[in-house]
PDB file of C-alpha atoms and ligand atoms in Angstrom:
ATOM      1  CA  MET P1441     -29.859  -0.062  46.077  1.00 87.00           C
ATOM      2  CA  ILE P1442     -28.537   3.517  46.165  1.00 95.00           C
ATOM      3  CA  PRO P1443     -29.737   5.572  43.026  1.00 96.00           C
ATOM      4  CA  ALA P1444     -27.055   6.132  40.441  1.00 96.00           C
ATOM      5  CA  ASN P1445     -27.352   9.962  40.596  1.00 97.00           C
ATOM      6  CA  VAL P1446     -26.559   9.940  44.317  1.00 98.00           C
ATOM      7  CA  ILE P1447     -23.309   8.020  43.777  1.00 97.00           C
ATOM      8  CA  GLU P1448     -22.498  10.161  40.657  1.00 97.00           C
ATOM      9  CA  ARG P1449     -22.993  13.475  42.687  1.00 98.00           C
ATOM     10  CA  LEU P1450     -20.766  12.172  45.542  1.00 98.00           C
ATOM     11  CA  ARG P1451     -18.013  11.101  43.099  1.00 97.00           C
ATOM     12  CA  CYS P1452     -17.919  14.673  41.684  1.00 97.00           C
ATOM     13  CA  ALA P1453     -18.306  16.488  45.006  1.00 98.00           C
ATOM     14  CA  ASP P1454     -15.593  18.712  46.426  1.00 98.00           C
ATOM     15  CA  HIS P1455     -17.311  19.514  49.643  1.00 98.00           C
ATOM     16  CA  VAL P1456     -19.791  17.274  51.422  1.00 98.00           C
ATOM     17  CA  VAL P1457     -21.793  18.386  54.442  1.00 99.00           C
ATOM     18  CA  VAL P1458     -23.810  15.934  56.625  1.00 99.00           C
ATOM     19  CA  LEU P1459     -26.382  17.067  59.219  1.00 99.00           C
ATOM     20  CA  THR P1460     -27.230  14.311  61.663  1.00 98.00           C
ATOM     21  CA  GLY P1461     -29.810  13.792  64.348  1.00 98.00           C
ATOM     22  CA  ALA P1462     -30.811  11.264  67.000  1.00 98.00           C
ATOM     23  CA  GLY P1463     -31.966   8.665  64.457  1.00 98.00           C
ATOM     24  CA  VAL P1464     -28.233   8.005  63.571  1.00 98.00           C
ATOM     25  CA  SER P1465     -27.603   6.723  67.130  1.00 98.00           C
ATOM     26  CA  ALA P1466     -30.925   4.773  67.357  1.00 98.00           C
ATOM     27  CA  GLU P1467     -29.199   1.580  66.214  1.00 98.00           C
ATOM     28  CA  SER P1468     -26.620   1.989  68.997  1.00 98.00           C
ATOM     29  CA  GLY P1469     -29.446   1.817  71.471  1.00 97.00           C
ATOM     30  CA  VAL P1470     -29.698   5.667  72.188  1.00 97.00           C
ATOM     31  CA  ALA P1471     -33.351   6.793  72.288  1.00 96.00           C
ATOM     32  CA  THR P1472     -34.492   9.532  69.795  1.00 97.00           C
ATOM     33  CA  PHE P1473     -36.592  12.459  70.952  1.00 96.00           C
ATOM     34  CA  ARG P1474     -39.781  12.461  68.784  1.00 95.00           C
ATOM     35  CA  ASP P1475     -40.309   8.818  67.831  1.00 93.00           C
ATOM     36  CA  PRO P1476     -43.206   7.117  69.722  1.00 93.00           C
ATOM     37  CA  ASP P1477     -40.762   5.627  72.342  1.00 92.00           C
ATOM     38  CA  GLY P1478     -38.603   8.820  72.281  1.00 95.00           C
ATOM     39  CA  LEU P1479     -37.431  10.898  75.236  1.00 95.00           C
ATOM     40  CA  TRP P1480     -39.977  13.623  74.726  1.00 94.00           C
ATOM     41  CA  ALA P1481     -42.793  10.969  75.011  1.00 93.00           C
ATOM     42  CA  LYS P1482     -41.576  10.075  78.554  1.00 93.00           C
ATOM     43  CA  PHE P1483     -40.096  13.338  79.848  1.00 94.00           C
ATOM     44  CA  ARG P1484     -41.064  16.894  79.818  1.00 94.00           C
ATOM     45  CA  PRO P1485     -38.650  19.143  77.888  1.00 94.00           C
ATOM     46  CA  GLU P1486     -39.715  22.171  79.873  1.00 94.00           C
ATOM     47  CA  GLU P1487     -38.521  20.529  83.063  1.00 96.00           C
ATOM     48  CA  LEU P1488     -35.348  18.919  81.648  1.00 96.00           C
ATOM     49  CA  ALA P1489     -34.280  21.025  78.711  1.00 96.00           C
ATOM     50  CA  SER P1490     -34.925  24.579  79.749  1.00 96.00           C
ATOM     51  CA  MET P1491     -33.410  27.258  81.947  1.00 95.00           C
ATOM     52  CA  THR P1492     -36.655  27.501  83.855  1.00 95.00           C
ATOM     53  CA  GLY P1493     -36.545  23.753  84.551  1.00 96.00           C
ATOM     54  CA  PHE P1494     -32.918  23.936  85.606  1.00 95.00           C
ATOM     55  CA  LEU P1495     -33.446  26.885  88.017  1.00 94.00           C
ATOM     56  CA  ALA P1496     -36.547  25.050  89.464  1.00 96.00           C
ATOM     57  CA  ASN P1497     -34.662  21.863  90.202  1.00 95.00           C
ATOM     58  CA  PRO P1498     -30.940  21.827  89.185  1.00 93.00           C
ATOM     59  CA  GLU P1499     -30.437  18.401  90.894  1.00 93.00           C
ATOM     60  CA  ARG P1500     -33.143  16.677  88.809  1.00 94.00           C
ATOM     61  CA  VAL P1501     -31.740  18.181  85.609  1.00 95.00           C
ATOM     62  CA  ARG P1502     -28.143  17.260  86.451  1.00 93.00           C
ATOM     63  CA  ASP P1503     -29.204  13.648  87.324  1.00 94.00           C
ATOM     64  CA  TRP P1504     -31.009  13.265  84.036  1.00 96.00           C
ATOM     65  CA  TYR P1505     -28.053  14.334  81.973  1.00 95.00           C
ATOM     66  CA  ALA P1506     -25.749  12.210  84.054  1.00 93.00           C
ATOM     67  CA  HIS P1507     -27.984   9.260  83.349  1.00 95.00           C
ATOM     68  CA  ARG P1508     -27.982   9.988  79.581  1.00 96.00           C
ATOM     69  CA  LEU P1509     -24.130  10.245  79.747  1.00 95.00           C
ATOM     70  CA  HIS P1510     -24.008   6.907  81.430  1.00 96.00           C
ATOM     71  CA  VAL P1511     -26.203   5.452  78.654  1.00 96.00           C
ATOM     72  CA  VAL P1512     -24.095   6.840  75.829  1.00 97.00           C
ATOM     73  CA  ASP P1513     -20.878   5.740  77.557  1.00 96.00           C
ATOM     74  CA  SER P1514     -22.166   2.161  77.662  1.00 97.00           C
ATOM     75  CA  VAL P1515     -23.088   1.818  73.993  1.00 98.00           C
ATOM     76  CA  GLU P1516     -20.960   1.697  70.817  1.00 98.00           C
ATOM     77  CA  PRO P1517     -21.031   3.573  67.549  1.00 98.00           C
ATOM     78  CA  ASN P1518     -23.033   1.701  64.866  1.00 98.00           C
ATOM     79  CA  ALA P1519     -22.417   0.886  61.214  1.00 98.00           C
ATOM     80  CA  GLY P1520     -23.896   4.340  60.281  1.00 98.00           C
ATOM     81  CA  HIS P1521     -21.437   6.232  62.391  1.00 98.00           C
ATOM     82  CA  HIS P1522     -18.551   4.125  60.945  1.00 98.00           C
ATOM     83  CA  ALA P1523     -19.811   4.788  57.416  1.00 98.00           C
ATOM     84  CA  LEU P1524     -19.776   8.511  57.889  1.00 99.00           C
ATOM     85  CA  ALA P1525     -16.227   8.352  59.250  1.00 98.00           C
ATOM     86  CA  ALA P1526     -15.330   6.383  56.084  1.00 98.00           C
ATOM     87  CA  LEU P1527     -17.055   8.968  53.844  1.00 98.00           C
ATOM     88  CA  GLU P1528     -14.987  11.715  55.379  1.00 98.00           C
ATOM     89  CA  ARG P1529     -11.858   9.939  54.113  1.00 98.00           C
ATOM     90  CA  LEU P1530     -13.268   9.424  50.642  1.00 98.00           C
ATOM     91  CA  VAL P1531     -14.114  13.052  49.629  1.00 98.00           C
ATOM     92  CA  PRO P1532     -11.883  16.113  49.315  1.00 98.00           C
ATOM     93  CA  SER P1533     -13.544  18.103  52.035  1.00 98.00           C
ATOM     94  CA  PHE P1534     -16.129  17.044  54.608  1.00 98.00           C
ATOM     95  CA  THR P1535     -18.015  18.679  57.474  1.00 99.00           C
ATOM     96  CA  LEU P1536     -20.262  16.836  59.916  1.00 99.00           C
ATOM     97  CA  VAL P1537     -22.858  19.053  61.690  1.00 99.00           C
ATOM     98  CA  THR P1538     -24.457  17.026  64.350  1.00 98.00           C
ATOM     99  CA  GLN P1539     -27.433  17.793  66.693  1.00 98.00           C
ATOM    100  CA  ASN P1540     -26.359  14.862  68.743  1.00 98.00           C
ATOM    101  CA  VAL P1541     -24.756  15.256  72.104  1.00 98.00           C
ATOM    102  CA  ASP P1542     -23.561  11.665  72.507  1.00 98.00           C
ATOM    103  CA  ARG P1543     -19.984  11.908  70.917  1.00 98.00           C
ATOM    104  CA  LEU P1544     -20.587   8.730  68.994  1.00 98.00           C
ATOM    105  CA  HIS P1545     -19.380  10.271  65.714  1.00 98.00           C
ATOM    106  CA  GLN P1546     -16.091  11.140  67.235  1.00 98.00           C
ATOM    107  CA  ARG P1547     -15.776   7.692  68.757  1.00 98.00           C
ATOM    108  CA  ALA P1548     -16.358   6.191  65.324  1.00 98.00           C
ATOM    109  CA  GLY P1549     -13.508   8.255  63.931  1.00 98.00           C
ATOM    110  CA  SER P1550     -15.186  11.295  62.398  1.00 98.00           C
ATOM    111  CA  MET P1551     -12.800  14.210  62.613  1.00 98.00           C
ATOM    112  CA  ASN P1552     -14.376  17.437  61.400  1.00 98.00           C
ATOM    113  CA  VAL P1553     -17.449  17.450  63.648  1.00 98.00           C
ATOM    114  CA  LEU P1554     -19.439  20.543  64.621  1.00 98.00           C
ATOM    115  CA  GLU P1555     -21.662  19.976  67.733  1.00 98.00           C
ATOM    116  CA  VAL P1556     -24.365  22.494  67.311  1.00 98.00           C
ATOM    117  CA  HIS P1557     -26.380  21.360  70.333  1.00 98.00           C
ATOM    118  CA  GLY P1558     -23.345  20.908  72.670  1.00 98.00           C
ATOM    119  CA  ASN P1559     -22.526  17.586  74.213  1.00 97.00           C
ATOM    120  CA  LEU P1560     -23.188  15.430  77.286  1.00 96.00           C
ATOM    121  CA  VAL P1561     -19.578  15.142  78.326  1.00 95.00           C
ATOM    122  CA  GLU P1562     -18.811  18.754  79.185  1.00 95.00           C
ATOM    123  CA  ASN P1563     -20.340  20.944  81.780  1.00 94.00           C
ATOM    124  CA  ARG P1564     -20.536  24.727  81.633  1.00 93.00           C
ATOM    125  CA  CYS P1565     -20.843  27.497  84.178  1.00 93.00           C
ATOM    126  CA  ASN P1566     -24.233  29.134  83.756  1.00 91.00           C
ATOM    127  CA  ASP P1567     -22.866  32.480  84.786  1.00 93.00           C
ATOM    128  CA  CYS P1568     -19.397  32.899  83.145  1.00 94.00           C
ATOM    129  CA  GLY P1569     -19.423  30.174  80.503  1.00 91.00           C
ATOM    130  CA  TRP P1570     -16.383  28.345  81.725  1.00 92.00           C
ATOM    131  CA  ILE P1571     -16.308  24.788  80.310  1.00 92.00           C
ATOM    132  CA  ASP P1572     -15.296  21.817  82.405  1.00 90.00           C
ATOM    133  CA  ASP P1573     -14.576  18.749  80.268  1.00 84.00           C
ATOM    134  CA  ALA P1574     -13.719  16.495  83.152  1.00 77.00           C
ATOM    135  CA  HIS P1575     -16.613  14.163  82.348  1.00 69.00           C
ATOM    136  CA  GLN P1576     -18.153  14.712  85.807  1.00 69.00           C
ATOM    137  CA  ALA P1577     -20.525  17.217  87.162  1.00 71.00           C
ATOM    138  CA  GLU P1578     -19.014  19.735  89.476  1.00 81.00           C
ATOM    139  CA  LEU P1579     -21.720  21.762  91.152  1.00 88.00           C
ATOM    140  CA  GLN P1580     -19.921  25.063  91.130  1.00 91.00           C
ATOM    141  CA  CYS P1581     -17.720  26.881  88.702  1.00 92.00           C
ATOM    142  CA  LYS P1582     -14.074  26.819  89.730  1.00 89.00           C
ATOM    143  CA  THR P1583     -13.683  30.341  88.414  1.00 89.00           C
ATOM    144  CA  CYS P1584     -16.702  32.319  89.584  1.00 95.00           C
ATOM    145  CA  PHE P1585     -18.689  29.774  91.764  1.00 93.00           C
ATOM    146  CA  GLY P1586     -21.687  30.056  89.563  1.00 93.00           C
ATOM    147  CA  PRO P1587     -23.893  26.878  88.995  1.00 92.00           C
ATOM    148  CA  MET P1588     -22.535  24.350  86.639  1.00 94.00           C
ATOM    149  CA  ARG P1589     -24.926  22.870  84.043  1.00 94.00           C
ATOM    150  CA  PRO P1590     -24.701  20.370  81.180  1.00 95.00           C
ATOM    151  CA  ASN P1591     -23.153  21.915  78.032  1.00 96.00           C
ATOM    152  CA  VAL P1592     -26.146  21.162  76.059  1.00 97.00           C
ATOM    153  CA  VAL P1593     -28.339  23.710  74.255  1.00 97.00           C
ATOM    154  CA  TRP P1594     -31.793  24.044  75.836  1.00 97.00           C
ATOM    155  CA  PHE P1595     -35.033  25.253  74.349  1.00 95.00           C
ATOM    156  CA  GLY P1596     -35.038  29.042  74.001  1.00 93.00           C
ATOM    157  CA  GLU P1597     -31.181  29.200  74.008  1.00 95.00           C
ATOM    158  CA  ASP P1598     -28.917  30.313  71.272  1.00 96.00           C
ATOM    159  CA  LEU P1599     -26.611  27.782  69.610  1.00 97.00           C
ATOM    160  CA  PRO P1600     -22.838  28.095  70.345  1.00 96.00           C
ATOM    161  CA  HIS P1601     -21.947  31.126  68.144  1.00 97.00           C
ATOM    162  CA  ASP P1602     -18.657  30.117  66.635  1.00 97.00           C
ATOM    163  CA  VAL P1603     -19.810  26.576  65.895  1.00 98.00           C
ATOM    164  CA  TRP P1604     -22.961  27.725  64.260  1.00 98.00           C
ATOM    165  CA  VAL P1605     -21.025  30.221  62.035  1.00 98.00           C
ATOM    166  CA  GLN P1606     -18.794  27.392  60.904  1.00 98.00           C
ATOM    167  CA  ALA P1607     -21.870  25.126  60.193  1.00 98.00           C
ATOM    168  CA  GLU P1608     -23.486  27.827  58.038  1.00 98.00           C
ATOM    169  CA  GLU P1609     -20.275  28.602  56.245  1.00 98.00           C
ATOM    170  CA  ALA P1610     -19.658  24.921  55.380  1.00 98.00           C
ATOM    171  CA  THR P1611     -23.253  24.493  54.323  1.00 98.00           C
ATOM    172  CA  ARG P1612     -23.050  27.319  51.755  1.00 98.00           C
ATOM    173  CA  ARG P1613     -20.036  25.672  50.162  1.00 98.00           C
ATOM    174  CA  ALA P1614     -21.576  22.172  50.054  1.00 98.00           C
ATOM    175  CA  ASP P1615     -21.922  20.359  46.698  1.00 98.00           C
ATOM    176  CA  VAL P1616     -23.727  17.514  48.476  1.00 98.00           C
ATOM    177  CA  MET P1617     -25.738  17.933  51.732  1.00 98.00           C
ATOM    178  CA  PHE P1618     -27.127  14.978  53.653  1.00 99.00           C
ATOM    179  CA  SER P1619     -29.802  15.190  56.309  1.00 99.00           C
ATOM    180  CA  ILE P1620     -29.675  11.860  58.274  1.00 99.00           C
ATOM    181  CA  GLY P1621     -31.700  10.656  61.159  1.00 98.00           C
ATOM    182  CA  THR P1622     -33.379  13.892  61.969  1.00 98.00           C
ATOM    183  CA  SER P1623     -37.046  14.826  62.085  1.00 98.00           C
ATOM    184  CA  ALA P1624     -35.973  18.114  60.560  1.00 97.00           C
ATOM    185  CA  GLN P1625     -38.184  20.050  63.047  1.00 97.00           C
ATOM    186  CA  VAL P1626     -35.732  21.902  65.313  1.00 97.00           C
ATOM    187  CA  TYR P1627     -34.418  25.151  63.934  1.00 97.00           C
ATOM    188  CA  PRO P1628     -31.964  26.595  63.189  1.00 98.00           C
ATOM    189  CA  ALA P1629     -30.254  23.293  62.483  1.00 98.00           C
ATOM    190  CA  ALA P1630     -33.190  22.074  60.380  1.00 98.00           C
ATOM    191  CA  GLY P1631     -32.730  25.053  58.075  1.00 98.00           C
ATOM    192  CA  LEU P1632     -29.261  23.945  56.880  1.00 98.00           C
ATOM    193  CA  PRO P1633     -30.373  21.549  54.095  1.00 98.00           C
ATOM    194  CA  TYR P1634     -32.553  24.400  52.598  1.00 98.00           C
ATOM    195  CA  LEU P1635     -29.594  26.788  52.876  1.00 98.00           C
ATOM    196  CA  ALA P1636     -27.458  24.203  50.992  1.00 98.00           C
ATOM    197  CA  LYS P1637     -30.086  23.753  48.286  1.00 98.00           C
ATOM    198  CA  ASP P1638     -30.343  27.494  47.824  1.00 98.00           C
ATOM    199  CA  HIS P1639     -26.646  27.512  47.221  1.00 98.00           C
ATOM    200  CA  GLY P1640     -26.797  24.781  44.627  1.00 98.00           C
ATOM    201  CA  ALA P1641     -26.152  21.629  46.670  1.00 98.00           C
ATOM    202  CA  PHE P1642     -27.704  18.179  45.904  1.00 98.00           C
ATOM    203  CA  VAL P1643     -29.697  17.300  49.006  1.00 98.00           C
ATOM    204  CA  ILE P1644     -30.049  13.683  50.179  1.00 98.00           C
ATOM    205  CA  GLU P1645     -32.172  12.633  53.114  1.00 98.00           C
ATOM    206  CA  VAL P1646     -31.658   9.336  54.909  1.00 98.00           C
ATOM    207  CA  ASN P1647     -34.565   8.402  57.134  1.00 98.00           C
ATOM    208  CA  PRO P1648     -36.991   5.470  57.462  1.00 98.00           C
ATOM    209  CA  ASP P1649     -39.801   8.089  57.570  1.00 98.00           C
ATOM    210  CA  SER P1650     -40.725  11.165  55.576  1.00 98.00           C
ATOM    211  CA  THR P1651     -40.202  14.621  57.135  1.00 98.00           C
ATOM    212  CA  GLU P1652     -40.954  18.185  56.109  1.00 98.00           C
ATOM    213  CA  LEU P1653     -37.695  18.177  54.277  1.00 98.00           C
ATOM    214  CA  THR P1654     -38.542  15.157  52.162  1.00 98.00           C
ATOM    215  CA  PRO P1655     -40.460  17.057  49.331  1.00 98.00           C
ATOM    216  CA  TYR P1656     -37.428  19.379  48.965  1.00 98.00           C
ATOM    217  CA  ALA P1657     -34.732  16.759  48.975  1.00 98.00           C
ATOM    218  CA  HIS P1658     -33.325  15.577  45.584  1.00 98.00           C
ATOM    219  CA  ALA P1659     -33.154  11.985  46.928  1.00 98.00           C
ATOM    220  CA  HIS P1660     -34.690  10.253  49.942  1.00 98.00           C
ATOM    221  CA  LEU P1661     -32.924   7.035  50.883  1.00 98.00           C
ATOM    222  CA  ARG P1662     -35.667   5.425  52.988  1.00 98.00           C
ATOM    223  CA  GLY P1663     -34.279   3.082  55.772  1.00 98.00           C
ATOM    224  CA  PRO P1664     -32.158   3.003  58.803  1.00 98.00           C
ATOM    225  CA  SER P1665     -28.852   4.846  58.542  1.00 98.00           C
ATOM    226  CA  GLY P1666     -26.944   1.766  59.828  1.00 98.00           C
ATOM    227  CA  VAL P1667     -28.108  -0.080  56.710  1.00 98.00           C
ATOM    228  CA  ILE P1668     -28.243   2.672  54.055  1.00 98.00           C
ATOM    229  CA  LEU P1669     -24.911   4.332  54.850  1.00 98.00           C
ATOM    230  CA  PRO P1670     -22.653   1.209  54.635  1.00 98.00           C
ATOM    231  CA  GLU P1671     -24.459   0.305  51.350  1.00 98.00           C
ATOM    232  CA  LEU P1672     -23.691   3.784  50.046  1.00 98.00           C
ATOM    233  CA  ILE P1673     -20.000   3.479  50.994  1.00 98.00           C
ATOM    234  CA  SER P1674     -19.689   0.141  49.325  1.00 97.00           C
ATOM    235  CA  GLU P1675     -21.274   1.432  46.087  1.00 97.00           C
ATOM    236  CA  LEU P1676     -19.101   4.463  46.147  1.00 97.00           C
ATOM    237  CA  THR P1677     -15.945   2.518  46.554  1.00 96.00           C
ATOM    238  CA  ALA P1678     -16.934  -0.221  44.007  1.00 94.00           C
ATOM    239  CA  ALA P1679     -14.885  -0.093  40.794  1.00 68.00           C
TER     240      ALA P1679
HETATM  241  P1  OAD B2098     -35.954  13.430  66.564  1.00 78.92           P
HETATM  242  O1  OAD B2098     -36.254  12.409  67.680  1.00 78.92           O
HETATM  243  O2  OAD B2098     -36.786  14.621  66.497  1.00 78.92           O
HETATM  244  O3  OAD B2098     -35.999  12.622  65.160  1.00 78.92           O
HETATM  245  C1  OAD B2098     -35.377  11.446  64.960  1.00 78.92           C
HETATM  246  C2  OAD B2098     -35.502  11.046  63.501  1.00 78.92           C
HETATM  247  O4  OAD B2098     -34.720   9.886  63.305  1.00 78.92           O
HETATM  248  C3  OAD B2098     -36.921  10.710  63.092  1.00 78.92           C
HETATM  249  O5  OAD B2098     -37.205  11.419  61.906  1.00 78.92           O
HETATM  250  C4  OAD B2098     -36.894   9.180  62.789  1.00 78.92           C
HETATM  251  O6  OAD B2098     -37.731   8.793  61.676  1.00 78.92           O
HETATM  252  C5  OAD B2098     -35.430   9.043  62.441  1.00 78.92           C
HETATM  253  N1  OAD B2098     -34.911   7.638  62.687  1.00 78.92           N
HETATM  254  C6  OAD B2098     -35.247   6.735  63.661  1.00 78.92           C
HETATM  255  N2  OAD B2098     -34.516   5.635  63.585  1.00 78.92           N
HETATM  256  C7  OAD B2098     -33.615   5.845  62.583  1.00 78.92           C
HETATM  257  C8  OAD B2098     -32.570   5.071  62.010  1.00 78.92           C
HETATM  258  N3  OAD B2098     -32.299   3.892  62.503  1.00 78.92           N
HETATM  259  N4  OAD B2098     -31.844   5.605  60.994  1.00 78.92           N
HETATM  260  C9  OAD B2098     -32.161   6.851  60.565  1.00 78.92           C
HETATM  261  N5  OAD B2098     -33.146   7.587  60.988  1.00 78.92           N
HETATM  262  C10 OAD B2098     -33.903   7.158  62.031  1.00 78.92           C
HETATM  263  O7  OAD B2098     -34.424  13.778  66.754  1.00 78.92           O
HETATM  264  P2  OAD B2098     -33.642  15.130  66.186  1.00 78.92           P
HETATM  265  O8  OAD B2098     -34.134  15.431  64.807  1.00 78.92           O
HETATM  266  O9  OAD B2098     -32.160  14.779  66.361  1.00 78.92           O
HETATM  267  O10 OAD B2098     -32.316  19.086  70.870  1.00 78.92           O
HETATM  268  O11 OAD B2098     -34.071  16.197  67.211  1.00 78.92           O
HETATM  269  C11 OAD B2098     -33.531  17.496  67.115  1.00 78.92           C
HETATM  270  C12 OAD B2098     -33.333  18.073  68.444  1.00 78.92           C
HETATM  271  O12 OAD B2098     -34.532  17.993  69.190  1.00 78.92           O
HETATM  272  C13 OAD B2098     -32.307  17.322  69.286  1.00 78.92           C
HETATM  273  O13 OAD B2098     -31.004  17.668  69.071  1.00 78.92           O
HETATM  274  C14 OAD B2098     -32.718  17.727  70.642  1.00 78.92           C
HETATM  275  C15 OAD B2098     -34.224  17.569  70.535  1.00 78.92           C
HETATM  276  O14 OAD B2098     -34.922  18.384  71.383  1.00 78.92           O
HETATM  277  C16 OAD B2098     -31.573  19.395  71.943  1.00 78.92           C
HETATM  278  O15 OAD B2098     -31.333  18.625  72.847  1.00 78.92           O
HETATM  279  C17 OAD B2098     -31.112  20.800  71.958  1.00 78.92           C
END
């Protein structure tokens, strides 16, 4: 059961912003990062998600991302992804800010998606920034012959500037801000719900667990996003 004030706020909202994290894709079969069976329990981020790790062993890093791309290509968006695509069509203005690199939101039909941590599909030249979206890993840049790398943000790196500016701008305008399936630990993305609240938004968290954001959220919808979000859509569209 979704609290009445959540539905009421959504019905009145002009602009809705949603921040998603790995938990949204968990029900599709994509591993999260910080859950007990998550990627960072099995792999070392400093080896696989840092410039130092890439320079030490580019082949290992490329292979790991190629494997993750293979995994996400072989799964389907779940009911939570589809519900967010439906929500976009139900409200006047909608921005989906995702930390996910799996493209499952777009495959579910979400349109206004800002990928603040990049994506697994593209590769980028480490030297000149040229982006190859050919869905395959070229080793060298076609423009400057620099080394190609996954177009994913690694620890210690800045977020893509234009995308981040758009995410902050949308967040400041939000009437309702969701934080869904994220442990709310990785900044600057984790700061967006606080920014939204400072600008007057009603903040809703969707997560089976509590996070550092939970005490600050106006509502915590406790449960898997693949269950909670379809329920929310059906209550929102009920007469
Ligand atoms: P985490 O793995 O840190 O957190 C996943 C969250 O999803 C946890 O809070 C879980 O409780 C929640 N969760 C698990 N199953 C869920 C479900 N079915 N429905 C809803 N929530 C569920 O993942 P992120 O917060 O996305 O960065 O991690 C943030 C960033 O850290 C990632 O983008 C990645 C990682 O290092 C980069 O790759 C740059």
